[in-house]
């Protein structure tokens, strides 16, 4: 058996050698052929033409895999307003978005905003913080950024379509367990501090947005709002560390379990979302008119 | 008379039937409750079949379109002679629909709120000369927003028929100087007002029902606890003065907002962006006219006179902006 394998090895080795020699010869032949051709042009050395640049087709990010995100202010509230009013407002919003890049962000993301300020040195001021709330519809859409600077909590409410905003960058794109983080006012300050020298964290354009499942520890009561009550539907607070089970049960007295069956509160926006997303994408892809 | 007898028969019929069987009693009570109290008219679809109803509705829409198309070129249909604007001339106004409100920014970064008013199917309906109207000024009747003719009486429809225009939901009168009269049937557009002008907007305020004196007149109420009797020291005139502020119906009356600046006019959708808020609920009909306030007289000079005609040579751009307004296609402000 060993003798057979040894012989096999020798045979393989010799085959490989022959193949190598053949390849080398081919290479030699090919280069020599080229040289012969060049010689036949007339003796002049041809000018070096660089090879054509390779066209990189990024097949990893097809349109279907890009995350579809429609900013919530495009979705009109459920009111008896003529849809023409929203259509006209949407046109203005898209025009503004062509000038200022308003990135995709959620409540819980860290943003840095540069705004024009006549009283600041350099005429601009820059503020960064966690987005705790996104409100408003249409052109009056707002978002609130919170940060703790020198031990003082600061919240600034920016209007997304204000002409004074010059730059919006998302330093960290993530979601939280809640849609509204107002309870950070009553939480320990470490949860609201954002380092002012923070570098942007790269995020992917495809797939789901990462959800930060931190549950926040609160300062002792009294709080600004009774966050344990079911109407706020807060998932992101460690109630077990600050309230006794009796108090939590007492808070459930204000639960309104019939509200999920309230048909008048049903508002299905999927069709509207699709339509507006298509409209926004087509308008944004058109180049800015001269 | 026939109607009275109809009611009688129903009563009689009910009693007779009740005598026969108890099972029919329920049906009788229904009959009894649905007795017709409006005795003179029928509604338009009462005696029509389904086919007839749909045909009436369709033909109505087609007739509207034909009428509006016929009125699209007022300058070709022998218009009344156009005269020049002078300082003393007063021109006609418009009827508009309140769409909603939106924010607006100036070039210095200040934020203001505007109300969007859309001019839907506004036509001049009638001309009343000085003698016909009040002896002092001529008047033009203007209507806005098409309505169904089935619920209008013949007297109301006569004016629309003479003007050749579909019937309107709101018909108002504007006092007009003699050089600003327009032929009935002319359409009026939002470009009648230009950015930088000032307007007055009149509409019926939102009705609040029977309200107390605190909401109605802003009275301060009484102290929450019984303290010293100083709050009971009042002046006692032994009579009630005329116009005494008391609880009563609040709202649902005409009110005017004066001196509102026009920030922007959209000629494609006929929308006027007017500063601040305006009386009335969303989608209500308003009366818009040039201001009477003396402070804004010099802002309203050289308007389109007597009105803006669509088919003139000057083609207006889709949006007309005030010079102070920030347009969203401009780059961000650097203050």
Coordinates of C-alpha atoms in Angstrom, one line a residue:
Chain A
X1 CA 0.0 0.0 0.0
X2 CA 2.7 2.4 0.9
X3 CA 4.7 1.6 -2.2
X4 CA 1.6 2.3 -4.3
X5 CA 1.1 5.7 -2.7
X6 CA 4.7 6.5 -3.1
X7 CA 4.6 5.7 -6.8
X8 CA 1.3 7.7 -7.1
X9 CA 3.0 10.6 -5.5
X10 CA 5.9 10.4 -7.9
X11 CA 3.5 10.2 -10.8
X12 CA 1.5 13.2 -9.6
X13 CA 4.7 15.1 -9.0
X14 CA 5.9 14.4 -12.6
X15 CA 2.6 15.4 -14.0
X16 CA 2.6 18.6 -12.1
X17 CA 6.2 19.3 -13.3
X18 CA 5.2 18.7 -16.9
X19 CA 2.1 20.9 -16.6
X20 CA 4.2 23.7 -15.1
X21 CA 6.7 23.5 -17.9
X22 CA 3.9 23.5 -20.4
X23 CA 2.4 26.6 -18.9
X24 CA 5.7 28.3 -18.7
X25 CA 6.3 27.5 -22.3
X26 CA 2.9 28.8 -23.2
X27 CA 3.6 32.0 -21.4
X28 CA 7.0 32.3 -23.1
X29 CA 5.3 31.6 -26.4
X30 CA 2.6 34.1 -25.8
X31 CA 4.9 36.9 -24.9
X32 CA 7.2 36.1 -27.7
X33 CA 4.2 36.2 -30.1
X34 CA 3.4 39.6 -28.9
X35 CA 6.9 40.8 -29.3
X36 CA 6.9 39.4 -32.8
X37 CA 3.7 41.3 -33.6
X38 CA 5.2 44.5 -32.3
X39 CA 8.2 44.0 -34.4
X40 CA 6.0 43.6 -37.4
X41 CA 4.3 47.0 -36.9
X42 CA 7.3 48.7 -38.3
X43 CA 9.9 48.8 -35.5
X44 CA 8.4 51.8 -33.7
X45 CA 7.7 51.2 -30.0
X46 CA 3.8 51.8 -29.6
X47 CA 2.7 54.2 -26.9
X48 CA 1.7 52.8 -23.6
X49 CA -2.1 52.6 -23.4
X50 CA -3.3 52.0 -19.9
X51 CA -5.8 49.2 -19.6
X52 CA -9.4 50.3 -19.5
X53 CA -10.7 51.0 -16.0
X54 CA -12.7 48.1 -14.6
X55 CA -16.4 48.8 -14.2
X56 CA -17.4 47.8 -10.7
X57 CA -21.0 46.7 -10.6
X58 CA -22.0 46.6 -6.9
X59 CA -24.3 43.6 -7.0
X60 CA -24.2 43.2 -3.2
X61 CA -26.7 46.1 -2.7
X62 CA -29.5 45.6 -5.1
X63 CA -32.5 48.0 -4.9
X64 CA -34.6 45.3 -3.3
X65 CA -32.1 44.9 -0.4
X66 CA -31.9 48.6 0.4
X67 CA -33.8 49.5 3.5
X68 CA -37.1 51.2 2.6
X69 CA -37.6 54.2 4.9
X70 CA -40.2 56.9 4.6
X71 CA -39.8 59.7 7.1
X72 CA -42.8 59.8 9.4
X73 CA -43.7 63.5 8.6
X74 CA -44.7 62.5 5.1
X75 CA -47.6 60.4 6.4
X76 CA -50.6 62.8 6.9
X77 CA -52.6 62.6 10.1
X78 CA -56.1 61.3 10.1
X79 CA -58.0 64.5 9.6
X80 CA -60.6 66.0 7.3
X81 CA -58.0 67.9 5.3
X82 CA -58.0 68.1 1.5
X83 CA -55.2 65.8 0.2
X84 CA -54.2 68.6 -2.2
X85 CA -52.8 70.5 0.8
X86 CA -50.5 67.6 1.7
X87 CA -49.5 67.2 -1.9
X88 CA -48.4 70.8 -2.2
X89 CA -46.5 70.6 1.1
X90 CA -44.8 67.4 0.0
X91 CA -43.5 69.1 -3.1
X92 CA -41.9 71.8 -0.9
X93 CA -40.5 69.2 1.5
X94 CA -38.9 67.3 -1.4
X95 CA -37.4 70.5 -2.8
X96 CA -35.8 71.2 0.6
X97 CA -34.5 67.6 0.8
X98 CA -32.7 68.1 -2.5
X99 CA -30.8 71.0 -1.0
X100 CA -30.2 69.7 2.5
X101 CA -29.6 66.0 3.1
X102 CA -32.0 64.8 5.8
X103 CA -30.8 61.3 6.6
X104 CA -32.7 58.4 7.9
X105 CA -32.9 58.4 11.7
X106 CA -35.1 57.1 14.5
X107 CA -35.8 58.0 18.1
X108 CA -32.8 56.8 20.0
X109 CA -30.2 57.7 17.3
X110 CA -27.4 60.1 18.0
X111 CA -27.4 63.2 15.7
X112 CA -25.2 66.2 15.3
X113 CA -26.9 69.3 13.9
X114 CA -25.2 72.5 12.5
X115 CA -27.4 75.5 12.5
X116 CA -26.9 79.1 11.3
X117 CA -26.7 81.4 14.3
X118 CA -25.9 85.2 13.9
X119 CA -24.7 85.5 17.5
X120 CA -22.2 82.6 17.5
X121 CA -18.6 82.9 16.4
X122 CA -18.3 81.4 12.9
X123 CA -22.0 82.1 12.5
X124 CA -22.9 78.4 13.1
X125 CA -23.4 76.4 16.2
X126 CA -23.2 72.6 16.4
X127 CA -25.2 70.5 18.9
X128 CA -25.3 66.7 19.2
X129 CA -27.5 64.5 21.3
X130 CA -29.9 61.6 21.4
X131 CA -33.1 62.1 19.5
X132 CA -35.9 61.6 22.1
X133 CA -38.9 62.6 20.1
X134 CA -40.1 63.1 16.5
X135 CA -43.2 65.2 16.1
X136 CA -45.2 67.3 13.7
X137 CA -46.4 66.6 10.1
X138 CA -45.4 68.1 6.8
X139 CA -43.2 71.2 6.8
X140 CA -43.5 71.7 10.5
X141 CA -41.9 68.4 11.4
X142 CA -39.6 68.6 14.5
X143 CA -37.2 66.4 16.4
X144 CA -35.8 66.9 19.9
X145 CA -32.1 66.2 20.8
X146 CA -31.1 65.7 24.3
X147 CA -27.6 65.9 25.8
X148 CA -26.0 66.6 29.2
X149 CA -23.4 69.4 29.0
X150 CA -21.4 70.3 32.1
X151 CA -23.9 68.5 34.3
X152 CA -26.9 70.4 32.8
X153 CA -29.4 68.5 30.7
X154 CA -30.1 70.4 27.5
X155 CA -32.9 69.6 25.0
X156 CA -33.2 71.4 21.7
X157 CA -36.2 71.1 19.4
X158 CA -35.2 71.5 15.8
X159 CA -37.5 72.0 12.8
X160 CA -36.4 69.6 10.1
X161 CA -37.3 71.9 7.2
X162 CA -36.0 75.2 8.7
X163 CA -33.7 77.0 6.3
X164 CA -31.3 77.7 9.2
X165 CA -30.2 74.0 9.4
X166 CA -27.0 73.6 7.5
X167 CA -26.0 70.0 8.2
X168 CA -27.6 66.9 9.8
X169 CA -25.3 64.0 10.4
X170 CA -26.3 60.7 12.0
X171 CA -23.4 59.6 14.4
X172 CA -25.1 56.5 15.5
X173 CA -28.1 54.9 13.8
X174 CA -30.2 52.8 16.1
X175 CA -33.7 52.3 17.5
X176 CA -34.8 51.9 21.0
X177 CA -37.6 50.0 22.7
X178 CA -39.9 53.0 22.7
X179 CA -41.0 55.6 20.2
X180 CA -40.7 58.4 22.7
X181 CA -37.8 58.8 25.1
X182 CA -39.1 61.6 27.2
X183 CA -38.5 59.5 30.3
X184 CA -34.8 60.1 29.9
X185 CA -35.4 63.4 31.8
X186 CA -36.2 61.3 34.9
X187 CA -33.5 58.7 34.3
X188 CA -29.9 58.7 35.6
X189 CA -27.8 61.2 33.6
X190 CA -25.5 58.6 32.2
X191 CA -28.2 57.5 29.8
X192 CA -28.6 60.9 28.3
X193 CA -25.0 61.9 27.9
X194 CA -23.4 61.8 24.5
X195 CA -19.7 62.4 24.2
X196 CA -19.1 65.6 22.2
X197 CA -16.0 64.1 20.5
X198 CA -17.9 61.1 19.4
X199 CA -16.9 59.7 16.0
X200 CA -19.6 58.6 13.6
X201 CA -20.3 54.9 13.9
X202 CA -20.6 53.3 10.4
X203 CA -24.0 51.8 9.7
X204 CA -25.3 49.6 6.9
X205 CA -27.8 50.7 4.4
X206 CA -29.3 47.2 4.1
X207 CA -31.0 45.0 6.6
X208 CA -32.8 46.0 9.8
X209 CA -31.8 48.9 12.0
X210 CA -30.1 47.7 15.2
X211 CA -32.4 47.9 18.3
X212 CA -30.7 49.0 21.5
X213 CA -32.5 47.0 24.2
X214 CA -31.1 49.0 27.2
X215 CA -33.6 49.4 30.0
X216 CA -32.9 52.6 31.8
X217 CA -32.5 53.1 35.6
X218 CA -34.5 55.9 37.0
X219 CA -33.9 58.6 39.6
X220 CA -36.1 58.4 42.7
X221 CA -39.7 59.5 42.3
X222 CA -41.3 62.1 41.8
X223 CA -41.0 62.0 38.0
X224 CA -42.2 64.5 35.5
X225 CA -44.8 62.0 34.3
X226 CA -46.1 58.8 35.9
X227 CA -44.2 56.6 33.4
X228 CA -45.4 53.3 35.0
X229 CA -49.0 54.0 33.8
X230 CA -50.0 51.9 30.8
X231 CA -51.0 54.9 28.6
X232 CA -47.3 55.7 28.1
X233 CA -46.5 52.1 27.2
X234 CA -42.9 52.4 28.2
X235 CA -40.8 49.3 27.6
X236 CA -37.4 50.8 28.3
X237 CA -37.4 51.4 32.1
X238 CA -36.3 49.1 34.8
X239 CA -39.4 49.3 36.9
X240 CA -38.4 46.4 39.0
X241 CA -35.6 48.5 40.5
X242 CA -37.6 51.6 41.4
X243 CA -41.2 50.4 42.0
X244 CA -42.7 47.7 44.2
X245 CA -45.0 45.1 42.6
X246 CA -48.0 46.6 44.4
X247 CA -47.4 50.0 42.9
X248 CA -47.0 48.4 39.4
X249 CA -50.3 46.6 39.9
X250 CA -51.9 49.8 41.1
X251 CA -50.7 51.6 38.0
X252 CA -52.5 48.9 35.9
X253 CA -55.8 50.4 37.2
X254 CA -55.5 53.1 34.5
X255 CA -55.2 50.5 31.8
X256 CA -57.8 50.9 29.0
X257 CA -57.8 47.4 27.4
X258 CA -60.8 48.3 25.2
X259 CA -58.7 50.9 23.2
X260 CA -57.1 48.2 21.0
X261 CA -60.6 47.3 19.8
X262 CA -61.6 50.9 19.1
X263 CA -62.4 50.9 15.4
X264 CA -62.5 54.6 15.1
X265 CA -58.8 54.8 16.0
X266 CA -57.8 52.4 13.3
X267 CA -55.6 54.1 10.7
X268 CA -54.0 51.9 8.1
X269 CA -51.2 53.8 6.4
X270 CA -49.5 51.0 4.4
X271 CA -51.1 52.1 1.1
X272 CA -50.3 55.8 1.7
X273 CA -46.8 54.9 2.8
X274 CA -46.1 52.9 -0.4
X275 CA -47.4 55.7 -2.6
X276 CA -45.5 58.5 -0.9
X277 CA -42.3 56.5 -0.8
X278 CA -42.5 55.8 -4.5
X279 CA -43.2 59.5 -5.1
X280 CA -40.4 60.7 -2.9
X281 CA -37.9 58.3 -4.4
X282 CA -38.8 59.2 -8.0
X283 CA -38.6 63.0 -7.3
X284 CA -35.3 62.7 -5.4
X285 CA -33.7 60.7 -8.2
X286 CA -34.5 63.4 -10.7
X287 CA -31.7 65.9 -10.9
X288 CA -32.2 69.4 -9.4
X289 CA -33.6 71.6 -12.1
X290 CA -31.5 74.5 -13.2
Chain B
X1 CA -104.9 69.5 1.5
X2 CA -104.0 66.2 -0.1
X3 CA -101.1 66.0 2.3
X4 CA -103.3 66.5 5.3
X5 CA -105.6 63.8 4.2
X6 CA -102.6 61.6 3.6
X7 CA -101.7 61.9 7.3
X8 CA -105.2 61.3 8.4
X9 CA -105.5 58.1 6.3
X10 CA -102.3 56.9 7.9
X11 CA -103.7 57.4 11.3
X12 CA -106.9 55.7 10.4
X13 CA -105.1 52.9 8.7
X14 CA -102.9 52.3 11.7
X15 CA -106.0 52.1 14.0
X16 CA -107.8 49.8 11.7
X17 CA -104.8 47.5 11.3
X18 CA -104.2 47.4 15.0
X19 CA -107.7 46.1 15.5
X20 CA -107.0 43.1 13.2
X21 CA -103.7 41.6 14.4
X22 CA -101.1 42.4 17.0
X23 CA -98.3 41.2 14.7
X24 CA -98.9 44.2 12.3
X25 CA -98.7 46.6 15.2
X26 CA -94.9 46.9 14.9
X27 CA -95.1 47.8 11.2
X28 CA -97.9 50.4 12.1
X29 CA -95.7 52.1 14.6
X30 CA -93.0 52.4 11.9
X31 CA -95.5 54.0 9.6
X32 CA -96.7 56.3 12.3
X33 CA -93.1 57.5 13.0
X34 CA -92.3 58.1 9.4
X35 CA -95.1 60.5 8.7
X36 CA -94.0 63.2 6.3
X37 CA -93.9 66.5 7.9
X38 CA -92.5 68.4 4.8
X39 CA -95.7 68.6 2.8
X40 CA -95.0 70.6 -0.3
X41 CA -91.8 69.4 -2.1
X42 CA -90.3 66.1 -3.2
X43 CA -86.6 65.5 -3.3
X44 CA -85.1 65.2 -6.8
X45 CA -84.5 61.4 -6.7
X46 CA -87.8 60.5 -5.0
X47 CA -89.6 59.4 -8.1
X48 CA -86.7 58.4 -10.4
X49 CA -85.4 55.0 -11.2
X50 CA -81.8 54.0 -10.6
X51 CA -80.9 54.5 -14.3
X52 CA -82.4 57.9 -14.4
X53 CA -80.6 58.9 -11.2
X54 CA -77.2 57.9 -12.6
X55 CA -77.9 59.5 -15.9
X56 CA -78.9 62.8 -14.2
X57 CA -75.7 62.8 -12.2
X58 CA -73.5 62.0 -15.2
X59 CA -75.1 64.6 -17.4
X60 CA -74.8 67.1 -14.7
X61 CA -71.0 66.7 -14.5
X62 CA -70.7 66.9 -18.3
X63 CA -72.8 70.1 -18.4
X64 CA -70.6 71.7 -15.7
X65 CA -67.5 70.9 -17.7
X66 CA -69.0 72.3 -20.9
X67 CA -70.1 75.5 -19.1
X68 CA -66.7 76.0 -17.5
X69 CA -64.9 75.4 -20.8
X70 CA -67.2 77.9 -22.6
X71 CA -66.1 80.5 -20.0
X72 CA -62.4 79.8 -20.2
X73 CA -61.8 82.6 -22.7
X74 CA -63.5 85.7 -21.4
X75 CA -61.3 88.1 -23.4
X76 CA -62.7 86.6 -26.6
X77 CA -66.4 86.8 -25.6
X78 CA -66.8 90.5 -26.0
X79 CA -65.7 91.5 -22.5
X80 CA -66.7 94.8 -21.0
X81 CA -64.2 97.6 -21.6
X82 CA -61.2 97.3 -19.3
X83 CA -60.1 100.5 -17.6
X84 CA -57.0 101.6 -15.8
X85 CA -56.5 101.3 -12.1
X86 CA -56.7 104.5 -10.0
X87 CA -56.2 105.1 -6.3
X88 CA -59.9 105.5 -5.7
X89 CA -60.9 102.3 -7.6
X90 CA -62.0 99.3 -5.7
X91 CA -61.8 95.9 -7.4
X92 CA -63.7 92.7 -6.9
X93 CA -62.7 90.0 -4.5
X94 CA -62.7 86.2 -4.6
X95 CA -64.5 83.3 -2.8
X96 CA -61.9 80.7 -1.6
X97 CA -61.8 77.5 0.4
X98 CA -59.6 77.2 3.6
X99 CA -57.3 74.3 3.1
X100 CA -55.1 74.4 6.2
X101 CA -52.1 76.0 7.7
X102 CA -48.3 75.6 7.1
X103 CA -45.1 77.2 8.3
X104 CA -43.1 79.6 6.2
X105 CA -39.6 81.2 6.6
X106 CA -38.3 84.5 5.6
X107 CA -34.8 85.2 4.2
X108 CA -33.6 86.3 7.6
X109 CA -34.7 83.0 9.2
X110 CA -37.9 84.2 10.9
X111 CA -40.7 81.7 11.0
X112 CA -44.3 82.7 10.2
X113 CA -47.5 80.7 9.8
X114 CA -49.7 81.0 6.7
X115 CA -53.1 79.8 5.8
X116 CA -53.6 78.2 2.4
X117 CA -56.7 79.3 0.6
X118 CA -57.7 77.6 -2.6
X119 CA -59.9 79.4 -5.2
X120 CA -62.2 76.7 -6.6
X121 CA -64.4 77.5 -9.6
X122 CA -64.9 81.2 -8.8
X123 CA -67.1 83.0 -11.3
X124 CA -68.6 86.5 -11.5
X125 CA -72.4 85.9 -11.4
X126 CA -74.2 89.2 -11.6
X127 CA -73.7 92.9 -12.0
X128 CA -75.8 95.4 -9.9
X129 CA -75.5 99.0 -10.9
X130 CA -75.3 101.8 -8.4
X131 CA -79.1 102.4 -8.6
X132 CA -80.0 98.8 -8.2
X133 CA -77.7 98.2 -5.3
X134 CA -77.7 101.0 -2.7
X135 CA -77.5 104.2 -4.6
X136 CA -73.8 104.9 -3.8
X137 CA -71.6 102.1 -5.3
X138 CA -72.0 99.4 -7.9
X139 CA -71.7 95.8 -6.8
X140 CA -70.7 92.5 -8.3
X141 CA -72.0 89.1 -7.1
X142 CA -69.4 86.4 -7.1
X143 CA -69.9 82.7 -6.4
X144 CA -67.4 80.0 -5.5
X145 CA -67.2 76.2 -5.4
X146 CA -69.7 74.3 -7.6
X147 CA -72.7 72.7 -6.0
X148 CA -75.5 70.5 -7.0
X149 CA -78.5 72.2 -8.7
X150 CA -80.9 69.6 -7.3
X151 CA -81.1 71.3 -4.0
X152 CA -81.4 74.8 -5.2
X153 CA -84.7 76.6 -5.8
X154 CA -85.7 78.0 -9.2
X155 CA -85.2 81.5 -8.0
X156 CA -81.6 80.8 -7.0
X157 CA -80.9 78.9 -10.2
X158 CA -82.1 81.8 -12.3
X159 CA -79.0 83.9 -11.6
X160 CA -76.7 80.9 -12.5
X161 CA -78.6 80.2 -15.7
X162 CA -78.3 83.8 -16.8
X163 CA -74.6 83.8 -16.2
X164 CA -74.2 80.4 -17.9
X165 CA -72.3 79.0 -15.0
X166 CA -72.8 76.0 -12.7
X167 CA -74.6 76.7 -9.4
X168 CA -72.3 77.7 -6.5
X169 CA -72.2 77.0 -2.8
X170 CA -71.5 80.5 -1.7
X171 CA -72.6 83.7 -3.3
X172 CA -71.3 87.0 -2.0
X173 CA -71.5 90.6 -3.1
X174 CA -68.5 92.9 -3.4
X175 CA -68.8 96.7 -3.6
X176 CA -66.9 97.8 -6.6
X177 CA -66.1 101.1 -8.2
X178 CA -67.5 101.8 -11.7
X179 CA -64.2 101.2 -13.5
X180 CA -63.8 97.7 -12.1
X181 CA -67.0 96.1 -13.3
X182 CA -66.6 92.6 -15.0
X183 CA -69.0 90.8 -17.3
X184 CA -71.0 88.1 -15.5
X185 CA -69.6 84.6 -16.3
X186 CA -65.9 85.6 -16.1
X187 CA -63.8 83.1 -14.1
X188 CA -61.6 84.6 -11.3
X189 CA -58.3 83.0 -10.4
X190 CA -55.9 83.2 -7.5
X191 CA -53.4 85.3 -9.5
X192 CA -55.9 88.2 -8.9
X193 CA -53.9 88.7 -5.7
X194 CA -50.1 89.0 -5.9
X195 CA -47.5 88.4 -3.2
X196 CA -46.9 91.5 -1.2
X197 CA -50.5 92.6 -1.2
X198 CA -52.7 92.8 1.9
X199 CA -56.2 91.2 2.1
X200 CA -59.1 91.0 4.4
X201 CA -60.7 87.6 4.8
X202 CA -64.3 87.1 6.0
X203 CA -65.8 83.8 7.1
X204 CA -68.2 82.3 9.5
X205 CA -66.4 81.4 12.8
X206 CA -66.5 78.0 14.2
X207 CA -69.7 77.6 16.3
X208 CA -69.1 76.9 20.0
X209 CA -72.7 76.7 21.0
X210 CA -74.1 78.1 24.2
X211 CA -71.1 79.3 26.2
X212 CA -70.6 81.0 29.5
X213 CA -69.2 84.4 30.0
X214 CA -65.6 83.2 30.8
X215 CA -65.1 81.6 27.3
X216 CA -67.3 84.1 25.5
X217 CA -65.9 87.4 26.8
X218 CA -62.9 86.3 28.8
X219 CA -64.3 87.2 32.2
X220 CA -61.9 86.3 35.0
X221 CA -64.5 84.3 37.1
X222 CA -64.7 84.3 40.9
X223 CA -62.2 83.3 43.6
X224 CA -62.0 79.5 44.2
X225 CA -62.6 79.8 47.9
X226 CA -64.8 82.0 50.0
X227 CA -62.6 84.7 51.5
X228 CA -63.4 88.3 52.4
X229 CA -66.5 89.7 50.9
X230 CA -64.6 92.2 48.7
X231 CA -65.5 90.3 45.5
X232 CA -69.2 91.0 46.3
X233 CA -68.7 94.8 46.2
X234 CA -70.2 95.6 42.8
X235 CA -71.7 98.7 41.2
X236 CA -75.6 98.4 41.2
X237 CA -77.2 100.4 38.4
X238 CA -80.7 99.0 39.1
X239 CA -81.1 98.2 35.4
X240 CA -79.5 96.0 32.7
X241 CA -77.5 98.1 30.2
X242 CA -78.0 97.4 26.5
X243 CA -75.2 95.1 25.2
X244 CA -74.6 93.6 28.7
X245 CA -72.2 90.7 28.3
X246 CA -74.0 87.6 29.3
X247 CA -73.8 83.9 28.5
X248 CA -75.2 83.0 25.0
X249 CA -74.5 81.4 21.7
X250 CA -70.8 81.9 20.7
X251 CA -69.4 81.6 17.2
X252 CA -71.1 80.8 13.9
X253 CA -71.1 84.5 13.0
X254 CA -69.3 86.3 10.2
X255 CA -65.9 87.7 11.3
X256 CA -63.2 89.4 9.3
X257 CA -59.4 89.2 9.7
X258 CA -58.0 92.5 8.5
X259 CA -54.6 93.3 7.0
X260 CA -53.3 89.8 6.1
X261 CA -50.2 89.7 3.9
X262 CA -50.2 87.5 0.8
X263 CA -46.9 85.6 0.9
X264 CA -47.2 83.3 -2.1
X265 CA -49.6 82.5 -4.9
X266 CA -49.6 79.1 -6.7
X267 CA -51.1 79.6 -10.1
X268 CA -51.3 76.0 -11.0
X269 CA -53.6 74.9 -8.1
X270 CA -55.0 78.4 -7.5
X271 CA -53.8 78.6 -3.9
X272 CA -53.1 81.8 -2.0
X273 CA -50.8 81.7 1.1
X274 CA -52.1 84.3 3.5
X275 CA -50.4 85.4 6.8
X276 CA -51.6 84.2 10.1
X277 CA -54.9 82.6 10.9
X278 CA -58.3 83.1 9.4
X279 CA -61.8 82.6 10.8
X280 CA -63.7 79.4 10.0
X281 CA -63.0 75.7 10.0
X282 CA -61.0 73.7 7.5
X283 CA -62.7 73.4 4.0
X284 CA -65.0 76.3 4.8
X285 CA -65.8 79.0 2.2
X286 CA -64.3 82.5 2.7
X287 CA -64.6 85.9 1.1
X288 CA -61.2 87.5 0.2
X289 CA -60.9 91.1 -0.8
X290 CA -58.3 93.9 -0.8
X291 CA -57.7 95.6 2.6
X292 CA -59.6 98.7 3.7
X293 CA -56.9 99.5 6.3
X294 CA -55.2 102.8 5.5
X295 CA -51.7 101.6 6.6
X296 CA -51.5 99.1 3.7
X297 CA -53.0 101.2 1.0
X298 CA -49.5 101.8 -0.6
X299 CA -48.9 98.0 -0.7
X300 CA -51.9 97.4 -2.9
X301 CA -51.0 99.7 -5.8
X302 CA -51.1 98.5 -9.4
X303 CA -52.9 95.2 -9.0
X304 CA -54.2 93.2 -11.9
X305 CA -57.2 95.3 -12.9
X306 CA -60.1 94.6 -13.1
X307 CA -59.0 91.0 -12.6
X308 CA -56.3 88.5 -13.8
X309 CA -57.2 87.1 -17.2
X310 CA -55.7 83.6 -17.9
X311 CA -55.1 83.8 -21.6
X312 CA -53.2 87.0 -21.8
X313 CA -49.7 86.9 -23.3
X314 CA -47.8 87.0 -20.0
X315 CA -47.6 83.4 -18.8
X316 CA -47.1 83.5 -15.1
X317 CA -44.7 81.0 -13.5
X318 CA -46.2 78.2 -11.4
X319 CA -45.3 79.9 -8.1
X320 CA -45.2 83.6 -7.3
X321 CA -43.2 84.4 -4.1
X322 CA -42.9 87.5 -2.0
X323 CA -39.4 89.0 -2.1
X324 CA -38.8 88.3 1.6
X325 CA -39.8 84.7 1.4
X326 CA -37.3 81.8 1.6
X327 CA -37.9 79.5 -1.3
X328 CA -37.0 75.9 -0.6
X329 CA -34.9 75.5 -3.8
X330 CA -32.4 78.1 -2.4
X331 CA -29.4 76.9 -0.4
X332 CA -29.6 77.0 3.4
X333 CA -29.3 80.3 5.1
X334 CA -26.0 81.6 6.4
X335 CA -27.1 84.4 8.8

